[in-house]
PDB file of C-alpha atoms in Angstrom:
ATOM      1  CA  MET K   1      40.859  26.414 140.765  1.00  0.00           C
ATOM      2  CA  PRO K   2      41.240  24.170 137.989  1.00  0.00           C
ATOM      3  CA  SER K   3      39.015  21.606 137.958  1.00  0.00           C
ATOM      4  CA  ASP K   4      40.230  17.754 138.413  1.00  0.00           C
ATOM      5  CA  PRO K   5      39.150  14.873 136.009  1.00  0.00           C
ATOM      6  CA  TYR K   6      39.649  11.987 137.720  1.00  0.00           C
ATOM      7  CA  ALA K   7      37.784  13.938 140.969  1.00  0.00           C
ATOM      8  CA  ASN K   8      34.921  14.831 138.673  1.00  0.00           C
ATOM      9  CA  ALA K   9      34.726  11.094 136.989  1.00  0.00           C
ATOM     10  CA  LEU K  10      34.422   9.368 139.947  1.00  0.00           C
ATOM     11  CA  ASP K  11      31.346  12.551 141.650  1.00  0.00           C
ATOM     12  CA  ILE K  12      29.816  11.236 138.053  1.00  0.00           C
ATOM     13  CA  LEU K  13      30.034   7.217 138.841  1.00  0.00           C
ATOM     14  CA  THR K  14      28.990   7.185 142.840  1.00  0.00           C
ATOM     15  CA  ALA K  15      26.047  10.109 141.678  1.00  0.00           C
ATOM     16  CA  THR K  16      23.408   7.551 140.459  1.00  0.00           C
ATOM     17  CA  ALA K  17      21.479   5.885 143.472  1.00  0.00           C
ATOM     18  CA  THR K  18      23.065   3.699 146.205  1.00  0.00           C
ATOM     19  CA  GLN K  19      24.594   0.882 144.751  1.00  0.00           C
ATOM     20  CA  ARG K  20      24.406  -2.607 145.825  1.00  0.00           C
ATOM     21  CA  VAL K  21      27.959  -3.198 147.498  1.00  0.00           C
ATOM     22  CA  TRP K  22      27.872  -7.078 146.681  1.00  0.00           C
ATOM     23  CA  SER K  23      27.061  -6.014 142.992  1.00  0.00           C
ATOM     24  CA  VAL K  24      30.004  -3.442 143.285  1.00  0.00           C
ATOM     25  CA  LEU K  25      32.255  -6.191 144.258  1.00  0.00           C
ATOM     26  CA  VAL K  26      31.888  -8.384 141.583  1.00  0.00           C
ATOM     27  CA  SER K  27      32.651  -5.801 139.067  1.00  0.00           C
ATOM     28  CA  VAL K  28      35.597  -5.478 140.525  1.00  0.00           C
ATOM     29  CA  PHE K  29      36.713  -8.862 140.445  1.00  0.00           C
ATOM     30  CA  GLY K  30      35.389  -8.853 136.874  1.00  0.00           C
ATOM     31  CA  ASP K  31      37.024  -6.377 135.413  1.00  0.00           C
ATOM     32  CA  LEU K  32      40.661  -6.734 137.720  1.00  0.00           C
ATOM     33  CA  ALA K  33      41.002 -10.132 139.176  1.00  0.00           C
ATOM     34  CA  ARG K  34      38.476 -12.484 136.437  1.00  0.00           C
ATOM     35  CA  HIS K  35      41.275 -14.935 135.608  1.00  0.00           C
ATOM     36  CA  GLU K  36      42.233 -17.896 137.572  1.00  0.00           C
ATOM     37  CA  GLY K  37      45.311 -17.513 140.346  1.00  0.00           C
ATOM     38  CA  GLU K  38      44.357 -13.584 139.781  1.00  0.00           C
ATOM     39  CA  GLY K  39      43.654 -11.925 143.531  1.00  0.00           C
ATOM     40  CA  ILE K  40      43.131  -8.876 145.427  1.00  0.00           C
ATOM     41  CA  ASP K  41      44.661  -8.240 148.954  1.00  0.00           C
ATOM     42  CA  GLY K  42      42.480  -7.684 151.801  1.00  0.00           C
ATOM     43  CA  PRO K  43      44.389  -3.674 152.099  1.00  0.00           C
ATOM     44  CA  VAL K  44      44.337  -2.931 148.269  1.00  0.00           C
ATOM     45  CA  LEU K  45      40.473  -3.861 148.324  1.00  0.00           C
ATOM     46  CA  THR K  46      39.849  -1.505 151.152  1.00  0.00           C
ATOM     47  CA  ALA K  47      41.350   1.187 149.556  1.00  0.00           C
ATOM     48  CA  LEU K  48      39.390   0.888 146.179  1.00  0.00           C
ATOM     49  CA  MET K  49      36.161   0.951 147.724  1.00  0.00           C
ATOM     50  CA  ALA K  50      37.164   3.643 149.886  1.00  0.00           C
ATOM     51  CA  GLU K  51      38.034   5.610 146.416  1.00  0.00           C
ATOM     52  CA  ALA K  52      34.472   4.317 145.253  1.00  0.00           C
ATOM     53  CA  GLN K  53      33.045   5.745 148.514  1.00  0.00           C
ATOM     54  CA  ILE K  54      31.848   2.541 149.825  1.00  0.00           C
ATOM     55  CA  LYS K  55      32.334   2.012 154.017  1.00  0.00           C
ATOM     56  CA  PRO K  56      34.442  -0.666 154.806  1.00  0.00           C
ATOM     57  CA  GLU K  57      32.094  -2.060 157.277  1.00  0.00           C
ATOM     58  CA  ALA K  58      30.181  -2.689 154.282  1.00  0.00           C
ATOM     59  CA  THR K  59      32.412  -4.072 151.763  1.00  0.00           C
ATOM     60  CA  ARG K  60      33.247  -6.992 154.703  1.00  0.00           C
ATOM     61  CA  VAL K  61      29.017  -7.190 154.390  1.00  0.00           C
ATOM     62  CA  ALA K  62      29.060  -7.865 151.075  1.00  0.00           C
ATOM     63  CA  LEU K  63      32.787 -10.116 151.287  1.00  0.00           C
ATOM     64  CA  HIS K  64      30.763 -12.213 153.838  1.00  0.00           C
ATOM     65  CA  ARG K  65      27.545 -12.114 151.209  1.00  0.00           C
ATOM     66  CA  LEU K  66      29.896 -13.215 148.619  1.00  0.00           C
ATOM     67  CA  ARG K  67      31.454 -16.141 150.459  1.00  0.00           C
ATOM     68  CA  ASN K  68      28.407 -17.432 151.528  1.00  0.00           C
ATOM     69  CA  ASP K  69      26.659 -17.741 147.646  1.00  0.00           C
ATOM     70  CA  ASP K  70      30.061 -19.092 146.627  1.00  0.00           C
ATOM     71  CA  TRP K  71      31.435 -16.141 144.694  1.00  0.00           C
ATOM     72  CA  ILE K  72      34.831 -15.158 146.574  1.00  0.00           C
ATOM     73  CA  THR K  73      36.874 -17.114 148.665  1.00  0.00           C
ATOM     74  CA  SER K  74      39.103 -15.667 151.377  1.00  0.00           C
ATOM     75  CA  VAL K  75      41.929 -16.653 152.666  1.00  0.00           C
ATOM     76  CA  LYS K  76      44.128 -15.456 155.742  1.00  0.00           C
ATOM     77  CA  SER K  77      48.393 -14.908 155.271  1.00  0.00           C
ATOM     78  CA  GLY K  78      49.391 -13.499 159.184  1.00  0.00           C
ATOM     79  CA  ARG K  79      46.828 -10.350 159.815  1.00  0.00           C
ATOM     80  CA  THR K  80      46.386 -10.314 155.446  1.00  0.00           C
ATOM     81  CA  SER K  81      43.471 -11.046 153.573  1.00  0.00           C
ATOM     82  CA  HIS K  82      43.618 -12.390 150.292  1.00  0.00           C
ATOM     83  CA  HIS K  83      40.275 -12.846 148.183  1.00  0.00           C
ATOM     84  CA  SER K  84      39.493 -14.538 144.996  1.00  0.00           C
ATOM     85  CA  LEU K  85      36.816 -15.853 142.745  1.00  0.00           C
ATOM     86  CA  THR K  86      35.634 -19.227 142.980  1.00  0.00           C
ATOM     87  CA  ARG K  87      35.891 -21.241 140.456  1.00  0.00           C
ATOM     88  CA  THR K  88      31.859 -20.708 140.316  1.00  0.00           C
ATOM     89  CA  GLY K  89      32.673 -16.905 140.219  1.00  0.00           C
ATOM     90  CA  ARG K  90      35.209 -16.874 137.576  1.00  0.00           C
ATOM     91  CA  ARG K  91      33.808 -19.006 134.908  1.00  0.00           C
ATOM     92  CA  LEU K  92      30.664 -16.989 135.908  1.00  0.00           C
ATOM     93  CA  SER K  93      32.389 -13.724 135.122  1.00  0.00           C
ATOM     94  CA  LEU K  94      34.711 -15.051 131.890  1.00  0.00           C
ATOM     95  CA  ALA K  95      30.993 -16.164 130.584  1.00  0.00           C
ATOM     96  CA  ALA K  96      30.005 -12.728 130.898  1.00  0.00           C
ATOM     97  CA  SER K  97      33.228 -11.422 129.486  1.00  0.00           C
ATOM     98  CA  ALA K  98      32.486 -11.694 125.984  1.00  0.00           C
ATOM     99  CA  ARG K  99      29.236  -9.170 126.229  1.00  0.00           C
ATOM    100  CA  ILE K 100      31.100  -6.760 128.476  1.00  0.00           C
ATOM    101  CA  TYR K 101      34.028  -6.045 126.929  1.00  0.00           C
ATOM    102  CA  SER K 102      32.714  -6.961 123.068  1.00  0.00           C
ATOM    103  CA  THR K 103      33.850  -4.087 120.901  1.00  0.00           C
ATOM    104  CA  PRO K 104      31.174  -2.737 118.444  1.00  0.00           C
ATOM    105  CA  GLU K 105      33.530  -4.421 115.875  1.00  0.00           C
ATOM    106  CA  GLU K 106      32.807  -7.664 118.160  1.00  0.00           C
ATOM    107  CA  THR K 107      29.037  -7.578 118.172  1.00  0.00           C
ATOM    108  CA  ALA K 108      26.245  -9.378 116.363  1.00  0.00           C
ATOM    109  CA  GLN K 109      26.110  -8.065 112.530  1.00  0.00           C
ATOM    110  CA  GLY K 110      22.488 -10.778 111.788  1.00  0.00           C
ATOM    111  CA  TRP K 111      19.553 -11.318 113.261  1.00  0.00           C
ATOM    112  CA  GLN K 112      16.755 -14.447 112.645  1.00  0.00           C
ATOM    113  CA  LEU K 113      13.329 -15.098 114.578  1.00  0.00           C
ATOM    114  CA  VAL K 114      12.320 -18.511 115.368  1.00  0.00           C
ATOM    115  CA  LEU K 115       8.798 -19.980 115.685  1.00  0.00           C
ATOM    116  CA  LEU K 116       8.042 -22.929 118.424  1.00  0.00           C
ATOM    117  CA  GLU K 117       5.750 -24.356 118.025  1.00  0.00           C
ATOM    118  CA  THR K 118       3.976 -24.033 121.520  1.00  0.00           C
ATOM    119  CA  ALA K 119       4.310 -21.599 123.600  1.00  0.00           C
ATOM    120  CA  THR K 120       4.997 -22.121 127.724  1.00  0.00           C
ATOM    121  CA  SER K 121       5.945 -20.894 130.335  1.00  0.00           C
ATOM    122  CA  GLU K 122       8.986 -23.144 130.183  1.00  0.00           C
ATOM    123  CA  SER K 123       9.733 -22.486 126.620  1.00  0.00           C
ATOM    124  CA  ARG K 124      10.226 -18.769 127.305  1.00  0.00           C
ATOM    125  CA  GLU K 125      12.690 -19.032 130.180  1.00  0.00           C
ATOM    126  CA  ASP K 126      14.701 -21.648 128.226  1.00  0.00           C
ATOM    127  CA  MET K 127      14.454 -19.370 125.043  1.00  0.00           C
ATOM    128  CA  GLU K 128      15.936 -16.291 126.872  1.00  0.00           C
ATOM    129  CA  THR K 129      18.260 -18.046 128.350  1.00  0.00           C
ATOM    130  CA  LEU K 130      19.570 -19.079 124.950  1.00  0.00           C
ATOM    131  CA  GLY K 131      19.738 -15.329 124.133  1.00  0.00           C
ATOM    132  CA  PHE K 132      16.578 -14.740 122.670  1.00  0.00           C
ATOM    133  CA  ALA K 133      13.909 -12.201 122.835  1.00  0.00           C
ATOM    134  CA  LEU K 134      10.039 -13.022 123.056  1.00  0.00           C
ATOM    135  CA  LEU K 135       8.126 -10.819 120.181  1.00  0.00           C
ATOM    136  CA  ALA K 136       5.024 -12.377 120.064  1.00  0.00           C
ATOM    137  CA  PRO K 137       3.365 -15.821 121.922  1.00  0.00           C
ATOM    138  CA  ARG K 138       6.359 -18.825 120.142  1.00  0.00           C
ATOM    139  CA  LEU K 139       7.200 -15.897 118.157  1.00  0.00           C
ATOM    140  CA  TYR K 140      11.341 -15.258 119.295  1.00  0.00           C
ATOM    141  CA  ILE K 141      13.562 -12.326 117.108  1.00  0.00           C
ATOM    142  CA  GLY K 142      17.622 -12.907 118.697  1.00  0.00           C
ATOM    143  CA  ALA K 143      21.131 -13.393 116.609  1.00  0.00           C
ATOM    144  CA  ASP K 144      21.953 -15.242 113.766  1.00  0.00           C
ATOM    145  CA  ASN K 145      24.443 -16.839 115.452  1.00  0.00           C
ATOM    146  CA  LEU K 146      22.284 -18.497 118.525  1.00  0.00           C
ATOM    147  CA  MET K 147      21.240 -21.766 117.843  1.00  0.00           C
ATOM    148  CA  ALA K 148      17.460 -22.359 117.538  1.00  0.00           C
ATOM    149  CA  PRO K 149      16.052 -25.503 119.409  1.00  0.00           C
ATOM    150  CA  ASP K 150      15.186 -28.396 117.582  1.00  0.00           C
ATOM    151  CA  GLY K 151      11.723 -28.801 115.904  1.00  0.00           C
ATOM    152  CA  ALA K 152      11.722 -24.484 115.871  1.00  0.00           C
ATOM    153  CA  LEU K 153      11.386 -22.814 112.754  1.00  0.00           C
ATOM    154  CA  ALA K 154      14.173 -20.129 112.386  1.00  0.00           C
ATOM    155  CA  LEU K 155      14.004 -17.003 109.442  1.00  0.00           C
ATOM    156  CA  PRO K 156      17.549 -15.476 109.530  1.00  0.00           C
ATOM    157  CA  ALA K 157      16.220 -11.587 108.179  1.00  0.00           C
ATOM    158  CA  ASP K 158      17.327  -8.579 107.472  1.00  0.00           C
ATOM    159  CA  THR K 159      15.542  -5.717 107.025  1.00  0.00           C
ATOM    160  CA  ALA K 160      14.120  -4.588 110.212  1.00  0.00           C
ATOM    161  CA  PRO K 161      10.541  -1.811 110.414  1.00  0.00           C
ATOM    162  CA  ARG K 162      11.723   0.713 112.739  1.00  0.00           C
ATOM    163  CA  TRP K 163       8.794  -0.247 115.068  1.00  0.00           C
ATOM    164  CA  LEU K 164       9.924  -3.307 115.631  1.00  0.00           C
ATOM    165  CA  GLY K 165      12.291  -2.331 118.491  1.00  0.00           C
ATOM    166  CA  ALA K 166       9.681  -1.513 120.161  1.00  0.00           C
ATOM    167  CA  GLN K 167       8.299  -4.589 120.419  1.00  0.00           C
ATOM    168  CA  PHE K 168      11.130  -6.515 122.913  1.00  0.00           C
ATOM    169  CA  GLU K 169      12.653  -3.250 124.908  1.00  0.00           C
ATOM    170  CA  PRO K 170      11.620  -2.666 128.095  1.00  0.00           C
ATOM    171  CA  LYS K 171      10.813   1.361 129.001  1.00  0.00           C
ATOM    172  CA  ASP K 172      12.848   1.299 131.778  1.00  0.00           C
ATOM    173  CA  LEU K 173      15.839  -0.999 130.463  1.00  0.00           C
ATOM    174  CA  SER K 174      15.589   2.030 127.322  1.00  0.00           C
ATOM    175  CA  GLN K 175      15.645   4.834 130.436  1.00  0.00           C
ATOM    176  CA  ASP K 176      18.125   3.412 132.378  1.00  0.00           C
ATOM    177  CA  TYR K 177      20.447   3.485 129.386  1.00  0.00           C
ATOM    178  CA  ALA K 178      19.834   6.662 128.247  1.00  0.00           C
ATOM    179  CA  ALA K 179      20.560   7.949 131.591  1.00  0.00           C
ATOM    180  CA  LEU K 180      24.041   5.881 131.016  1.00  0.00           C
ATOM    181  CA  HIS K 181      24.714   7.161 127.668  1.00  0.00           C
ATOM    182  CA  GLU K 182      24.675  10.612 129.470  1.00  0.00           C
ATOM    183  CA  ARG K 183      27.067   9.748 132.153  1.00  0.00           C
ATOM    184  CA  LEU K 184      29.441   8.428 129.641  1.00  0.00           C
ATOM    185  CA  MET K 185      29.754  11.197 127.743  1.00  0.00           C
ATOM    186  CA  ALA K 186      30.123  13.137 130.555  1.00  0.00           C
ATOM    187  CA  ILE K 187      32.806  11.237 131.202  1.00  0.00           C
ATOM    188  CA  ASP K 188      34.582  11.302 127.837  1.00  0.00           C
ATOM    189  CA  ALA K 189      34.657  14.834 127.602  1.00  0.00           C
ATOM    190  CA  LEU K 190      36.817  14.543 130.887  1.00  0.00           C
ATOM    191  CA  LYS K 191      38.759  13.448 128.253  1.00  0.00           C
ATOM    192  CA  LEU K 192      40.932  11.038 131.476  1.00  0.00           C
ATOM    193  CA  ASP K 193      44.830  10.755 130.864  1.00  0.00           C
ATOM    194  CA  ALA K 194      45.771   7.710 132.764  1.00  0.00           C
ATOM    195  CA  ALA K 195      49.533   8.457 132.889  1.00  0.00           C
ATOM    196  CA  ALA K 196      47.929  11.600 135.362  1.00  0.00           C
ATOM    197  CA  LEU K 197      46.733   8.536 137.832  1.00  0.00           C
ATOM    198  CA  SER K 198      47.137   6.070 140.388  1.00  0.00           C
ATOM    199  CA  PRO K 199      46.853   2.307 139.638  1.00  0.00           C
ATOM    200  CA  VAL K 200      45.020   2.584 142.109  1.00  0.00           C
ATOM    201  CA  GLN K 201      42.401   5.371 140.586  1.00  0.00           C
ATOM    202  CA  ILE K 202      41.861   3.992 137.088  1.00  0.00           C
ATOM    203  CA  GLY K 203      41.332   0.146 138.828  1.00  0.00           C
ATOM    204  CA  VAL K 204      38.641   2.337 140.517  1.00  0.00           C
ATOM    205  CA  LEU K 205      37.478   4.204 137.583  1.00  0.00           C
ATOM    206  CA  ARG K 206      37.173   1.504 135.289  1.00  0.00           C
ATOM    207  CA  SER K 207      35.291  -0.999 137.629  1.00  0.00           C
ATOM    208  CA  LEU K 208      32.715   1.259 137.709  1.00  0.00           C
ATOM    209  CA  ILE K 209      32.135   2.325 134.446  1.00  0.00           C
ATOM    210  CA  VAL K 210      32.080  -1.345 133.463  1.00  0.00           C
ATOM    211  CA  HIS K 211      29.218  -1.796 136.831  1.00  0.00           C
ATOM    212  CA  GLY K 212      27.168   0.362 134.905  1.00  0.00           C
ATOM    213  CA  TRP K 213      27.094  -1.074 132.064  1.00  0.00           C
ATOM    214  CA  ARG K 214      27.278  -4.745 132.998  1.00  0.00           C
ATOM    215  CA  ARG K 215      24.088  -3.516 135.230  1.00  0.00           C
ATOM    216  CA  LEU K 216      21.988  -3.408 131.425  1.00  0.00           C
ATOM    217  CA  VAL K 217      23.835  -5.117 128.802  1.00  0.00           C
ATOM    218  CA  LEU K 218      23.420  -8.742 130.363  1.00  0.00           C
ATOM    219  CA  LYS K 219      19.895  -7.976 130.752  1.00  0.00           C
ATOM    220  CA  HIS K 220      18.498  -7.929 126.976  1.00  0.00           C
ATOM    221  CA  PRO K 221      19.847 -10.283 123.912  1.00  0.00           C
ATOM    222  CA  ASP K 222      22.767  -9.264 121.641  1.00  0.00           C
ATOM    223  CA  LEU K 223      21.198  -7.432 118.624  1.00  0.00           C
ATOM    224  CA  PRO K 224      22.727  -5.594 115.488  1.00  0.00           C
ATOM    225  CA  ARG K 225      21.876  -1.731 116.263  1.00  0.00           C
ATOM    226  CA  ASP K 226      19.342  -1.709 112.759  1.00  0.00           C
ATOM    227  CA  VAL K 227      16.905  -4.346 115.234  1.00  0.00           C
ATOM    228  CA  TYR K 228      15.761  -1.072 117.917  1.00  0.00           C
ATOM    229  CA  SER K 229      14.368   1.815 117.590  1.00  0.00           C
ATOM    230  CA  ASP K 230      15.707   5.218 117.098  1.00  0.00           C
ATOM    231  CA  ALA K 231      15.870   5.758 120.914  1.00  0.00           C
ATOM    232  CA  TRP K 232      17.641   2.843 122.513  1.00  0.00           C
ATOM    233  CA  ARG K 233      21.240   3.849 123.573  1.00  0.00           C
ATOM    234  CA  GLY K 234      22.255   0.787 124.294  1.00  0.00           C
ATOM    235  CA  HIS K 235      25.028   0.303 120.830  1.00  0.00           C
ATOM    236  CA  ASP K 236      26.502   3.950 122.033  1.00  0.00           C
ATOM    237  CA  CYS K 237      27.555   2.904 125.380  1.00  0.00           C
ATOM    238  CA  ARG K 238      28.893   0.115 124.563  1.00  0.00           C
ATOM    239  CA  ALA K 239      31.464   2.709 122.294  1.00  0.00           C
ATOM    240  CA  LEU K 240      31.325   4.843 125.042  1.00  0.00           C
ATOM    241  CA  VAL K 241      32.023   2.659 127.015  1.00  0.00           C
ATOM    242  CA  THR K 242      34.953   0.859 125.076  1.00  0.00           C
ATOM    243  CA  GLY K 243      36.819   3.956 123.894  1.00  0.00           C
ATOM    244  CA  LEU K 244      36.898   4.385 128.066  1.00  0.00           C
ATOM    245  CA  LEU K 245      38.514   1.087 129.026  1.00  0.00           C
ATOM    246  CA  ALA K 246      40.868   1.287 126.058  1.00  0.00           C
ATOM    247  CA  ARG K 247      41.985   4.891 127.727  1.00  0.00           C
ATOM    248  CA  LEU K 248      42.377   3.599 131.017  1.00  0.00           C
ATOM    249  CA  PRO K 249      43.783   0.390 130.319  1.00  0.00           C
ATOM    250  CA  ARG K 250      43.347  -2.486 133.174  1.00  0.00           C
ATOM    251  CA  PRO K 251      47.005  -1.972 135.643  1.00  0.00           C
ATOM    252  CA  ALA K 252      48.742  -5.010 136.583  1.00  0.00           C
ATOM    253  CA  LEU K 253      47.626  -6.371 140.250  1.00  0.00           C
ATOM    254  CA  ASN K 254      50.757  -5.781 141.302  1.00  0.00           C
ATOM    255  CA  ASP K 255      50.660  -2.533 140.858  1.00  0.00           C
ATOM    256  CA  LEU K 256      47.984  -1.847 143.116  1.00  0.00           C
ATOM    257  CA  HIS K 257      50.193  -2.661 145.817  1.00  0.00           C
ATOM    258  CA  ASP K 258      52.173   0.450 145.183  1.00  0.00           C
TER     259      ASP K 258
END
């Protein structure tokens, strides 16, 4: 029996630990309908989630949560509900899209060290919000295009010693990247052909690829490859995600109704 690349890719993407359905929905809307005026009708969303092997009752519970969290708004027209991101959900999705969808060529090419006058729990939280990672008390590392706080000493840097990455790479995140890299490599080897897939199938594959990637890429600073250790697979995952999404162009929302 001939192999089915779509079914194999779907098996790879859904074989991981139980997904938080509300988080999958955030990825679906963030990829397929994140701009103002865009939304997904209930039957289409049901079809997308069914392809992702998520039950309708789980989708309903997740939608309820996202409405309560001001991420999703739902409007009923006759017997059909139309779901879209709220203003808050759209703002947060668009803010994250630069990190999620940037190509390897568009990511940070330089980095800097920033030394603060004092070290407090508040300053660490503020620095992490700005996109910096802690190296030592008062000392942070970040991309060279980030704005250091007033009063801080910012030092541009170029050559990174091989041990530097291990100073700020969370072990569990590094392991998660290694696992994602294996899955993406396996999907890439399937040589998926968008012409052989329906718009719903393309939408599901894109959303699940983005979901696995989004859960990791937003958890750490955006730094050049040279700053990380050899074990770090984040940049390799970005290259694979970029290639897979290019191979599976985002379907028009109207086409998902077919």
